[in-house]
Coordinates of C-alpha atoms in Angstrom, one line a residue:
Chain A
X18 CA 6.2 -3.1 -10.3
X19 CA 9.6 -4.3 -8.6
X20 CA 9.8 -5.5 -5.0
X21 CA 12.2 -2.7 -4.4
X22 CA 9.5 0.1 -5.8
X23 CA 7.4 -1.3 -3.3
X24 CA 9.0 -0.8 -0.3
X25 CA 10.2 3.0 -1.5
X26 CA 6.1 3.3 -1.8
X27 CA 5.0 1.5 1.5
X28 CA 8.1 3.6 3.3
X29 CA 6.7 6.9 2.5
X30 CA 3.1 5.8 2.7
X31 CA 3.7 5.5 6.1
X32 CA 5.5 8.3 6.6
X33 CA 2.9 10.5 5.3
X34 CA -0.1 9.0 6.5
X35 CA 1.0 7.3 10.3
X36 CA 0.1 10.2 12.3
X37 CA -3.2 10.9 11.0
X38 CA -4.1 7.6 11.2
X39 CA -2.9 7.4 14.5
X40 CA -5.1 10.6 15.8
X41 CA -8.1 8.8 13.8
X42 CA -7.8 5.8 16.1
X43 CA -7.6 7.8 19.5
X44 CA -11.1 9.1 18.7
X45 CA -12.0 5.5 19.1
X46 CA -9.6 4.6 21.9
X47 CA -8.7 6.8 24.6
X48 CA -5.4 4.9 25.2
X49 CA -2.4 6.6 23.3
X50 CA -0.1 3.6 22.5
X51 CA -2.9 1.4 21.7
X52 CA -3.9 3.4 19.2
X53 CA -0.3 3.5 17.9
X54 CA -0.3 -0.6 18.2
X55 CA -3.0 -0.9 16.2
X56 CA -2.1 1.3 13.6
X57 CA 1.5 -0.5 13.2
X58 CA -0.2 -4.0 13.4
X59 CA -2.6 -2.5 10.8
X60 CA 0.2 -1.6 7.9
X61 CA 1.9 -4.9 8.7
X62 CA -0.9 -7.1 8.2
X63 CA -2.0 -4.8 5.0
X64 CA 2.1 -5.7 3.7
X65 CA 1.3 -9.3 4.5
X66 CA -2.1 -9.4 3.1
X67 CA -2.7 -6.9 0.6
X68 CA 0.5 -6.4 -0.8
X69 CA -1.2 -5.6 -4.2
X70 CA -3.1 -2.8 -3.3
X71 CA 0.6 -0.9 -2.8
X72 CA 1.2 1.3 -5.4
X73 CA -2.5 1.8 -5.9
X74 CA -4.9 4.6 -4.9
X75 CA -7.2 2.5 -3.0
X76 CA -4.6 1.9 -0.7
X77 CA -5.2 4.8 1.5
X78 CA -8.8 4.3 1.4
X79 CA -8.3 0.7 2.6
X80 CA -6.3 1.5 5.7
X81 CA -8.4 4.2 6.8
X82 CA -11.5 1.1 6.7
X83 CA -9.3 -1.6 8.3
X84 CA -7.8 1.1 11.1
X85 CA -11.6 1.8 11.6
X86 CA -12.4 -2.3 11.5
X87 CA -9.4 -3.0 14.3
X88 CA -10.1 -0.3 16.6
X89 CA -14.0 -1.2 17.0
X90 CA -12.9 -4.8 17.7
X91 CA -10.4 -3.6 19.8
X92 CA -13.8 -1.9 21.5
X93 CA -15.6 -4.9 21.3
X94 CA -13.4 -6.9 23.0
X95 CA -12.4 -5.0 26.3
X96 CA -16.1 -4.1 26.9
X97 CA -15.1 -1.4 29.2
X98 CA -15.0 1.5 26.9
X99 CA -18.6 2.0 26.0
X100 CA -18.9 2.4 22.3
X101 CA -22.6 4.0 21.0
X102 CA -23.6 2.8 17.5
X103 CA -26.7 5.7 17.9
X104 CA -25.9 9.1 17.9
X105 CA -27.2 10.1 21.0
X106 CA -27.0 13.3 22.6
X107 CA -25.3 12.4 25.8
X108 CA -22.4 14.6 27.0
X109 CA -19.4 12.9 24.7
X110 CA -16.2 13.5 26.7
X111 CA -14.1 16.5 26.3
X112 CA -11.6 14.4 23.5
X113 CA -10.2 17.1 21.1
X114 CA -9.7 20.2 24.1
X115 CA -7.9 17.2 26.0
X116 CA -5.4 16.1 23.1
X117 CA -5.0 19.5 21.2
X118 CA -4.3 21.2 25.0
X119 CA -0.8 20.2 24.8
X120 CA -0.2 22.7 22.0
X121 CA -0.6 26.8 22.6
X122 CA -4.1 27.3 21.3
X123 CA -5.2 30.4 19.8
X124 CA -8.7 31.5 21.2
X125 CA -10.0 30.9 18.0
X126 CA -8.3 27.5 18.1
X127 CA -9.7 26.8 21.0
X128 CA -12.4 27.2 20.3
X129 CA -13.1 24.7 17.8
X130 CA -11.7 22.1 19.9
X131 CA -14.8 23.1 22.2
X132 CA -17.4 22.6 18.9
X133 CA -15.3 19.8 17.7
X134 CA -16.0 18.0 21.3
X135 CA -19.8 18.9 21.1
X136 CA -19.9 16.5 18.1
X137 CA -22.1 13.3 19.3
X138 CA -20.2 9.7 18.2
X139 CA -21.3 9.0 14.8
X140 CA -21.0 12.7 13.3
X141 CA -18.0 13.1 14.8
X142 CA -16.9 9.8 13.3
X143 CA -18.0 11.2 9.5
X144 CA -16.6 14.3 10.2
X145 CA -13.2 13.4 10.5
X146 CA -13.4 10.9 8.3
X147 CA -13.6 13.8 5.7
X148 CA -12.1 16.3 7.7
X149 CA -8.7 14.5 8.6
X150 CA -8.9 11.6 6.0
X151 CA -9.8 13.8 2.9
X152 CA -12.6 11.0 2.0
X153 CA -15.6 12.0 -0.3
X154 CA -19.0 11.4 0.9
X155 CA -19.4 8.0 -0.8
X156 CA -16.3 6.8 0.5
X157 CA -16.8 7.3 4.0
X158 CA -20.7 6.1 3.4
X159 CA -19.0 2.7 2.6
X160 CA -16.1 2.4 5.3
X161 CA -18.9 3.3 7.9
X162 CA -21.7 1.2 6.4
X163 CA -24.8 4.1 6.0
X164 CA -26.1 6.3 3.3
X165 CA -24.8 9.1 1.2
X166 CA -27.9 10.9 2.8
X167 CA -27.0 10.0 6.6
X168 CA -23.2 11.4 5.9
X169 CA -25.0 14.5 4.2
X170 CA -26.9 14.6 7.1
X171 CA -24.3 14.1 10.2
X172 CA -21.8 17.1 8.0
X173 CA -24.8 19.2 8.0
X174 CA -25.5 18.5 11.9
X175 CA -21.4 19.6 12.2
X176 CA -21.7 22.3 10.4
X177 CA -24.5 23.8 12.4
X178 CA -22.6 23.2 16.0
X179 CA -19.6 25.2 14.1
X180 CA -22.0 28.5 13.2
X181 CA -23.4 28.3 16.6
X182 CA -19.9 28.9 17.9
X183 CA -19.1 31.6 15.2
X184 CA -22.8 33.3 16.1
X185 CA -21.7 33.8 19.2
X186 CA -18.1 35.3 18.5
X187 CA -19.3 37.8 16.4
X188 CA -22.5 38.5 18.9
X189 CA -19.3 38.4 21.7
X190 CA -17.2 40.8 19.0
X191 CA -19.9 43.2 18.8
X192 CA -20.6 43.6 22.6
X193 CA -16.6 43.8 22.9
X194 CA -16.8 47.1 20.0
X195 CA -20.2 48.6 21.2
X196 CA -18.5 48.2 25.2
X197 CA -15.5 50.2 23.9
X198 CA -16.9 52.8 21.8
Chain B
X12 CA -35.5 25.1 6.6
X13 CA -32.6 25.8 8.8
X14 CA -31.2 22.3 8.5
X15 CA -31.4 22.3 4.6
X16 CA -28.9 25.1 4.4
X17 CA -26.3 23.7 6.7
X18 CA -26.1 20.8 4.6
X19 CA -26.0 22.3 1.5
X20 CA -23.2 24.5 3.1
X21 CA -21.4 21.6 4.2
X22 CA -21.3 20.1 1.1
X23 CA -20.1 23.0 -0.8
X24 CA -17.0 23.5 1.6
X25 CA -16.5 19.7 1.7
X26 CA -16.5 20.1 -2.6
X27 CA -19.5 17.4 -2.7
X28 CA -22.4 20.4 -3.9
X29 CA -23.4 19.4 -7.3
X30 CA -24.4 22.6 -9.5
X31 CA -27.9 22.3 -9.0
X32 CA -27.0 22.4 -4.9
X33 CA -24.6 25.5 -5.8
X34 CA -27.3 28.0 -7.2
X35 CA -30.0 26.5 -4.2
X36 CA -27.8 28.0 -2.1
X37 CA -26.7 31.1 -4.1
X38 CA -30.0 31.9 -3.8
X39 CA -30.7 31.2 -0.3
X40 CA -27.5 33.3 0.5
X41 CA -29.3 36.1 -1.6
X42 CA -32.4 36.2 0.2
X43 CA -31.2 36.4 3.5
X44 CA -27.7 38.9 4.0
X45 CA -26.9 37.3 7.5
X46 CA -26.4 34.1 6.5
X47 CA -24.2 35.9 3.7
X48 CA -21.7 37.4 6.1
X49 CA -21.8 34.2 8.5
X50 CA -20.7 32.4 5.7
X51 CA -16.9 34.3 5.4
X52 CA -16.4 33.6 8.9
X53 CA -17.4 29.8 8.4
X54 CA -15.2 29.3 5.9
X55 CA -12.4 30.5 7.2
X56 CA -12.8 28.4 10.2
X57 CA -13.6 25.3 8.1
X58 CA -9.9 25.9 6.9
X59 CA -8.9 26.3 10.7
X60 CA -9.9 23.2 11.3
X61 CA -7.8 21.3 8.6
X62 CA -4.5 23.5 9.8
X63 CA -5.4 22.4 13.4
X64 CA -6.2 18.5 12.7
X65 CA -2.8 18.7 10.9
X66 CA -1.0 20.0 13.6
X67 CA -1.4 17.6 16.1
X68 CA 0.6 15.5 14.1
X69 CA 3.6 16.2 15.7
X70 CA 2.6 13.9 18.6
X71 CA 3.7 11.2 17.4
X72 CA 7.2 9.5 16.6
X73 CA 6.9 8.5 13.0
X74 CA 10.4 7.6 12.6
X75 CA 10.7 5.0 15.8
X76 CA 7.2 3.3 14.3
X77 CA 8.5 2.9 11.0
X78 CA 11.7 1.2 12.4
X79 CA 9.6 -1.0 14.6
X80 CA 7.3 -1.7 11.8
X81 CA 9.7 -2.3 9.0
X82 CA 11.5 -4.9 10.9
X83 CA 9.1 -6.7 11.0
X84 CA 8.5 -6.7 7.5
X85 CA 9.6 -9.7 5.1
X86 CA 10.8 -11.3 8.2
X87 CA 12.1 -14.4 7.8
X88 CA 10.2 -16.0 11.2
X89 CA 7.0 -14.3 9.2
X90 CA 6.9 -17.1 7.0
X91 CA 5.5 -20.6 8.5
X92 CA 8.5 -22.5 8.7
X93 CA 7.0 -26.7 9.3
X94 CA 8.7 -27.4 12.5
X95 CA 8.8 -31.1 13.7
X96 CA 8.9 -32.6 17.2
X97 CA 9.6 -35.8 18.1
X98 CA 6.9 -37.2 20.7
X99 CA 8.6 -40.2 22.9
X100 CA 6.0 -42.6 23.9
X101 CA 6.3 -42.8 27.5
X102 CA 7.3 -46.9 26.8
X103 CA 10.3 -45.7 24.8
X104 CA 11.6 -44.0 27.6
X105 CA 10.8 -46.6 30.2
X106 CA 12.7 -49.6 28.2
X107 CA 16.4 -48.2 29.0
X108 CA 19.1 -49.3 26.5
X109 CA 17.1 -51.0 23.6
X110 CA 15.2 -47.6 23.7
X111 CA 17.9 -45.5 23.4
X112 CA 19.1 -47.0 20.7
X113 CA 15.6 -47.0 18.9
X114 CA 15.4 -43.3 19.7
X115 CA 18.8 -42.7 17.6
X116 CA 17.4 -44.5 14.8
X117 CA 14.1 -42.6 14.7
X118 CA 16.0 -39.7 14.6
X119 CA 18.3 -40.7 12.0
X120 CA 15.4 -41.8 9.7
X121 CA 13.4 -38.7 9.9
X122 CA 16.2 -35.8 9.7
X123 CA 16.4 -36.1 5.9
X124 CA 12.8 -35.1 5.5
X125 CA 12.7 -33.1 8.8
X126 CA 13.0 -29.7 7.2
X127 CA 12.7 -27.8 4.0
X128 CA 15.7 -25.8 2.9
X129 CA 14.6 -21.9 2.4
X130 CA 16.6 -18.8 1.1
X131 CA 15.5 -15.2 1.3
X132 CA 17.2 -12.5 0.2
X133 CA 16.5 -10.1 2.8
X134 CA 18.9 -7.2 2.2
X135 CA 20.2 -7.5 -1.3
X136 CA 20.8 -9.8 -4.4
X137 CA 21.7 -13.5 -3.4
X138 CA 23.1 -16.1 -5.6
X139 CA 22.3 -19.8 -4.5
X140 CA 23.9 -22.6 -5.5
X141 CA 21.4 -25.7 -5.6
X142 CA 23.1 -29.8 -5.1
X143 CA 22.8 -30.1 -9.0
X144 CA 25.0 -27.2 -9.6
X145 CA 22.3 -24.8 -10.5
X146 CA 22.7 -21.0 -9.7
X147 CA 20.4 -18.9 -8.8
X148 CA 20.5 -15.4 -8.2
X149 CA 17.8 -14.2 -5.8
X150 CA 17.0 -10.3 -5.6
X151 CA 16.0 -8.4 -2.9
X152 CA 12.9 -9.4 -0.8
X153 CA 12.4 -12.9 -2.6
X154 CA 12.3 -16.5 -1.4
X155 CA 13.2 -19.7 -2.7
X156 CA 12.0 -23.1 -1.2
X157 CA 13.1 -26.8 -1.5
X158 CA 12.2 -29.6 -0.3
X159 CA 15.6 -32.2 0.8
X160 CA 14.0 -34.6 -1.7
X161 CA 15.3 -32.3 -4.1
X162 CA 17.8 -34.1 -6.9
X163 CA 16.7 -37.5 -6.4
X164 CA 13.4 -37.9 -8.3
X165 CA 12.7 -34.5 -9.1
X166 CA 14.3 -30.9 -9.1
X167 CA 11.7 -28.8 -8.0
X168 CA 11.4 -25.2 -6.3
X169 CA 8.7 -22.3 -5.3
X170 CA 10.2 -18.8 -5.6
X171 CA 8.0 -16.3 -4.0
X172 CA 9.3 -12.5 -5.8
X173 CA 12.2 -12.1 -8.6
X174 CA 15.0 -14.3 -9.2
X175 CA 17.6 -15.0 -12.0
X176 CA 18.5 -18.7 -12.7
X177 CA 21.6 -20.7 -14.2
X178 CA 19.9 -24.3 -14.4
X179 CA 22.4 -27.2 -14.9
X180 CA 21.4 -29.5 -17.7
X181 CA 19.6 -33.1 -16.4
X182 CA 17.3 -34.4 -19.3
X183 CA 16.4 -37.4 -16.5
X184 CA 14.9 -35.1 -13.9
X185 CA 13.1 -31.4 -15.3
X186 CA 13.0 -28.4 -13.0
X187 CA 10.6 -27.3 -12.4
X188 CA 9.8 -23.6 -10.4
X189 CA 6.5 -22.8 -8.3
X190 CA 6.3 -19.3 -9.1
X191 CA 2.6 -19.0 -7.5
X192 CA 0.4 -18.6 -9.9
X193 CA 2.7 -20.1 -12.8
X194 CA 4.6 -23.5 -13.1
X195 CA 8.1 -22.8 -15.2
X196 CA 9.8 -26.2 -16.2
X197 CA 13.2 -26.2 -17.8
X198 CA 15.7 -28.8 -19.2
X199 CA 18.9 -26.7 -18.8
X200 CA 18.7 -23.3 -19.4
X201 CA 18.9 -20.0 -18.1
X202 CA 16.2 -16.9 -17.6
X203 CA 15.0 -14.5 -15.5
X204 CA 11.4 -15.1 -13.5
X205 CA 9.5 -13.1 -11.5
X206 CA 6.3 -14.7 -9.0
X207 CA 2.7 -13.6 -8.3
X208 CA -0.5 -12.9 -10.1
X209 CA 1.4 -10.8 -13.0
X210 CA 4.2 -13.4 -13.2
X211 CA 6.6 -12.8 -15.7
X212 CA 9.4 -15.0 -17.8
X213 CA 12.1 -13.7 -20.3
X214 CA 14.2 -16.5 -21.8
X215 CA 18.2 -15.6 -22.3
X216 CA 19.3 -19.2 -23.5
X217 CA 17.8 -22.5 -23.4
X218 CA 13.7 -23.7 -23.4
X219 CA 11.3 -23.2 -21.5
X220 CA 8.1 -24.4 -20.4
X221 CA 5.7 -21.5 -18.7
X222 CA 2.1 -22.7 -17.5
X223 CA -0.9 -20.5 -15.6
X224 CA -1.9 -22.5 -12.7
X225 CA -5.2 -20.5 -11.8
X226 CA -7.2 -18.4 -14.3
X227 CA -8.6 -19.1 -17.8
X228 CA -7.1 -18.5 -21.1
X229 CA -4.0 -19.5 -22.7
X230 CA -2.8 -22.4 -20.5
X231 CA 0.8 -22.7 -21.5
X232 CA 3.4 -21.3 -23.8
X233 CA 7.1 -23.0 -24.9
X234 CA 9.9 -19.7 -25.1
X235 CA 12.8 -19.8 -26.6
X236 CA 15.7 -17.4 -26.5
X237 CA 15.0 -13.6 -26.7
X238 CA 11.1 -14.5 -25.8
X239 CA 9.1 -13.3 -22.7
X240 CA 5.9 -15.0 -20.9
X241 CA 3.3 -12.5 -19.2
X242 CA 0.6 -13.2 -17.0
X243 CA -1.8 -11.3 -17.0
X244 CA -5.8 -11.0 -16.2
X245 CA -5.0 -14.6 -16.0
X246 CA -3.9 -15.2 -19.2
X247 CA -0.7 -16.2 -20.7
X248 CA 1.0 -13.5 -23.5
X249 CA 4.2 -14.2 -25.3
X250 CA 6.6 -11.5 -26.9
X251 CA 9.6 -11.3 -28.7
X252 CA 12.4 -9.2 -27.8
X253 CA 16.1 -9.5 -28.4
X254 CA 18.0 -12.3 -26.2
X255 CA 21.4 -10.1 -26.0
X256 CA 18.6 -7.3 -24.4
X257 CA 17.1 -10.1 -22.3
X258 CA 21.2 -10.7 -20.4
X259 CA 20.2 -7.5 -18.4
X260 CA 18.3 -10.4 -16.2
X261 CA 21.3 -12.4 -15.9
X262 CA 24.0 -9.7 -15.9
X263 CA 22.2 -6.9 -14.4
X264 CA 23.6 -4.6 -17.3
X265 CA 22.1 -3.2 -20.5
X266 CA 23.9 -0.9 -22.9
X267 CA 23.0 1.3 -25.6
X268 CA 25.3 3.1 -28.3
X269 CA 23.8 5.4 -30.3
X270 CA 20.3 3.9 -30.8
X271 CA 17.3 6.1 -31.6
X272 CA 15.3 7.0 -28.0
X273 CA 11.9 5.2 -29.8
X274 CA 13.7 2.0 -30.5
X275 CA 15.2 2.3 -27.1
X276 CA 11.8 2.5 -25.6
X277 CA 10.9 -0.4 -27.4
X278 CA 13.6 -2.8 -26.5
X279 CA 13.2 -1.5 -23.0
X280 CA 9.2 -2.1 -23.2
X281 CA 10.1 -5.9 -24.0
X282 CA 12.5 -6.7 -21.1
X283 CA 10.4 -5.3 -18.6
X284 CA 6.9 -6.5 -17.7
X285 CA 5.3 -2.7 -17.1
X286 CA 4.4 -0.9 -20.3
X287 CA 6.8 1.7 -21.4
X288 CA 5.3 4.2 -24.1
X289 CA 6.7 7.3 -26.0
X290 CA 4.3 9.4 -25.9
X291 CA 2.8 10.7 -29.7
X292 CA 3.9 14.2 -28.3
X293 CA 7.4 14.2 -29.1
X294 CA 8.9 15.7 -31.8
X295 CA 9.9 13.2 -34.5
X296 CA 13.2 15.2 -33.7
X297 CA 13.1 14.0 -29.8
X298 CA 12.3 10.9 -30.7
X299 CA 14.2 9.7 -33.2
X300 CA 17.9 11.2 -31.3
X301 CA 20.4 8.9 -30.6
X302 CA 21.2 8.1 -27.4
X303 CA 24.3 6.4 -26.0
X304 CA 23.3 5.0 -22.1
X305 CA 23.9 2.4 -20.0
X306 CA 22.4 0.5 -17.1
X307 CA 22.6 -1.7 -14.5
X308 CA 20.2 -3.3 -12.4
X309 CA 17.9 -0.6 -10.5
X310 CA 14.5 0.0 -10.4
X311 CA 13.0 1.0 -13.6
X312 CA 11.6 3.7 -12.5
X313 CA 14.8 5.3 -11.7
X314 CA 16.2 3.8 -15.4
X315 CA 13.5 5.5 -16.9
X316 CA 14.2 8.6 -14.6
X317 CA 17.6 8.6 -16.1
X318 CA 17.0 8.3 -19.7
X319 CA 14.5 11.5 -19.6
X320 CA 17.5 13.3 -17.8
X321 CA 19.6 12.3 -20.5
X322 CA 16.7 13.2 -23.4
X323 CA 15.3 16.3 -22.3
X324 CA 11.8 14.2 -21.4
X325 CA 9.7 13.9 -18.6
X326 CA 8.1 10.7 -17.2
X327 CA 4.9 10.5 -16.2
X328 CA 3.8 7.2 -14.6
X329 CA 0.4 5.7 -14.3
X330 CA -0.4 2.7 -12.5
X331 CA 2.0 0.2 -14.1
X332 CA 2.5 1.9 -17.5
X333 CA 5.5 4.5 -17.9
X334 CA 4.9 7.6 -20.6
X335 CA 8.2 9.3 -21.8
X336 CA 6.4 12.7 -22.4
X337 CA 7.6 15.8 -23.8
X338 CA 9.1 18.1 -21.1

């Protein structure tokens, strides 16, 4: 593959796949730029360092991992932002209603920006690393560093906070019909 | 119970339910009708969530990162350049006159091996002309290297990427070219190389001497005009092609009247170091029309791209092998 093929490959890689990497990285940081920073330093070093992998399918799949890899250094090194390895069941803060409130939001939209926020750390960390990264299960087993059976797990755990929200729109729906009949 | 079923549910909207998981939960679904109609509404909002995670895109200024980040790519300050500085011992600078003269001569003695002479074509094709007259045509994105010792006891390079060279004929002193994972030594010839870990040689006129410098296997090969030199998986391959095919490299054109699209494909398979196939597909019809088509130097994928246009075939391409398929 020429030099030239390359670039046309790394150019729309980026294209394609910057702003999704860039949300991925504000679940880790809260700070907007930084996450952009590390994202950008992220594709250069990957140019620099693993300029084979361009072309290839695993390419995706590695950027995803080393975004993940930079941003819990990042963590790691301004000790400030507290960063929990266990998936505990403290309050996490309102992330998704605070970034997606800059759009119009549907009710229904908004309200899985509510569910999506009532996801502890680590399933919220699987979740969108299938939800918004498209990875299979083994995949995002390996970039996080736990079991098939914990990722089946933490989707199951998601998928139960999403049908208690839809529970209670359709017990909401039917007090709204009964109330009007 | 409860938990079960939200993570076979999960996996089934994720597409990760294998078909023994699939007919757990059909049946589950069957026994109990709420979790039936619950699982319309879930669905749908499982899509939801993709549209809305996609939305938020629009945050950000893809364009303005891209220009910041390609600049910084393949930039020349990216690559260590060895910088020198002069230390002056403090008793140099006490001692006046005599040291100031010292100083001069110091500097004198070390400026001819102070720095390494370096060439990168950054925007487009470059021809370099080396102090033994040798030319050499650098294409976009690669790097040439030489040390100022160059000419007197040796005539030696690295090239980092694709270049085209013109070497001037010095039976006393071989060049010899670093292509990183291959050494290519020459008398006076000229031939096309390209660098890395799937290195590649094709020979227009002259000899040449191709060796692997990591990796097992076939250790060196000598090619002679109309030959090429692969690495690959570490080993060395040599294959014969036709020289006048093999000028593309130097000239940057190729031309074909009225040759059959297989033999086409062929010739084209043994200039370039991807694998170009006909596919079995085709018609003996397709592939045995003639086609008149010429080209100069752009990426193969676009040559290929052309040539389908021009034969009523489609290209399908698959990790570094090109199929001409039947449209």
């Amino acid at each position: 593959m020429s030099e030239n093929t390359k670039e046309h490959i790394f150019k729309s890689f980026f294209k394609t796949e910057y702003p999704g990497l860039c949300r991925y990285a504000q679940t880790y940081l809260s700070d907007d730029s930084l996450a952009e920073d590390i994202v950008q330093n992220t594709f250069i070093k990957v140019w620099e360092q693993k300029h084979e992998l361009i072309g290839s399918e695993q390419l995706k799949y590695y950027m995803v991992t080393a975004v993940r890899n930079n941003c819990i250094s990042e963590i790691r090194k301004n000790k400030k932002i507290s960063y929990t390895e266990e998936s505990s069941y403290d309050t996490p803060e309102p992330f998704f209603s605070n970034l997606l409130a800059k759009e119009e939001l549907t009710e229904q939209q908004a309200r899985i920006s509510n569910a999506l926020d009532l996801l502890p750390p680590k399933c919220r960390e699987v979740f969108l690393l299938i939800k918004l990264h498209g990875m299979s299960y083994k995949q995002a087993a390996a970039t996080m560093d736990i079991s098939v059976k914990t990722v089946e797990n933490q989707m199951g755990k998601a998928l139960s906070i999403f049908r208690s929200i839809c529970v209670v729109c359709m017990v909401c729906l039917y007090n709204f019909f009964v109330s009007n009949i | 119970m409860k938990e079960r079923l939200n993570i076979l549910l999960a996996k089934k909207l994720s597409g990760e339910a294998t078909n023994t998981e699939l007919d757990e939960l059909a049946a589950i679904m069957e026994r109990d009708n709420s979790v039936r109609e619950q699982v319309e509404e879930i669905q749908k909002g499982w899509n939801e969530i993709d549209e809305l995670l996609a939305d938020t895109s629009l945050d950000f200024d893809t364009q303005a990162a891209w220009d910041k980040v390609s600049g910084k790519l393949n930039k020349p300050d990216n690559y260590i350049q060895p910088k020198k500085t002069i230390a002056l011992p403090m008793w140099i600078k006490a001692s006046g006159a005599i040291a100031a003269i010292l100083v001069v001569a110091f500097i004198i003695l070390n400026i001819n091996s102070w720095n390494s002479t370096e060439f990168v074509a950054a925007n487009g094709t470059k021809t370099i002309v080396l102090p033994d007259n040798s030319t050499i045509k650098l294409f976009k994105g690669s790097k040439i290297t030489y040390d100022n010792s160059f000419g007197k006891e040796n005539r030696e390079v690295s090239l980092v990427g694709e270049a085209f060279f013109d070497i001037a004929r010095d039976e006393s002193k071989p060049f010899v070219i670093n292509a990183e994972d291959v050494d290519v030594k020459v008398l006076g010839t000229s031939f096309y190389v390209e660098s890395g870990n799937k290195a590649y040689v094709a020979v227009v006129t002259g000899k040449v001497d191709m060796s692997s410098r990591k990796g097992k296997g076939k250790q060196q090969l000598i090619l002679t005009p109309g030959e090429t030199g692969t690495l690959a998986n570490g080993s060395l391959i040599e294959e014969k092609g036709i020289a006048d095919d093999l000028k593309y490299w130097k000239n940057g054109k190729i031309s074909f009247n009225d040759v059959a699209l297989h033999e086409l494909v062929t010739r084209l398979d043994k200039i370039f170091p991807d694998d170009i196939l006909l596919s079995d597909k085709l018609t003996a019809n397709t592939a045995g029309q003639l086609v008149t088509i010429e080209f100069t130097r752009q990426p193969l994928a676009e040559i290929l791209q052309e040539l389908c246009l021009v034969s009523d075939c489609e290209l399908i391409t698959n990790d570094d092998r090109f199929i001409i398929e039947k449209e």
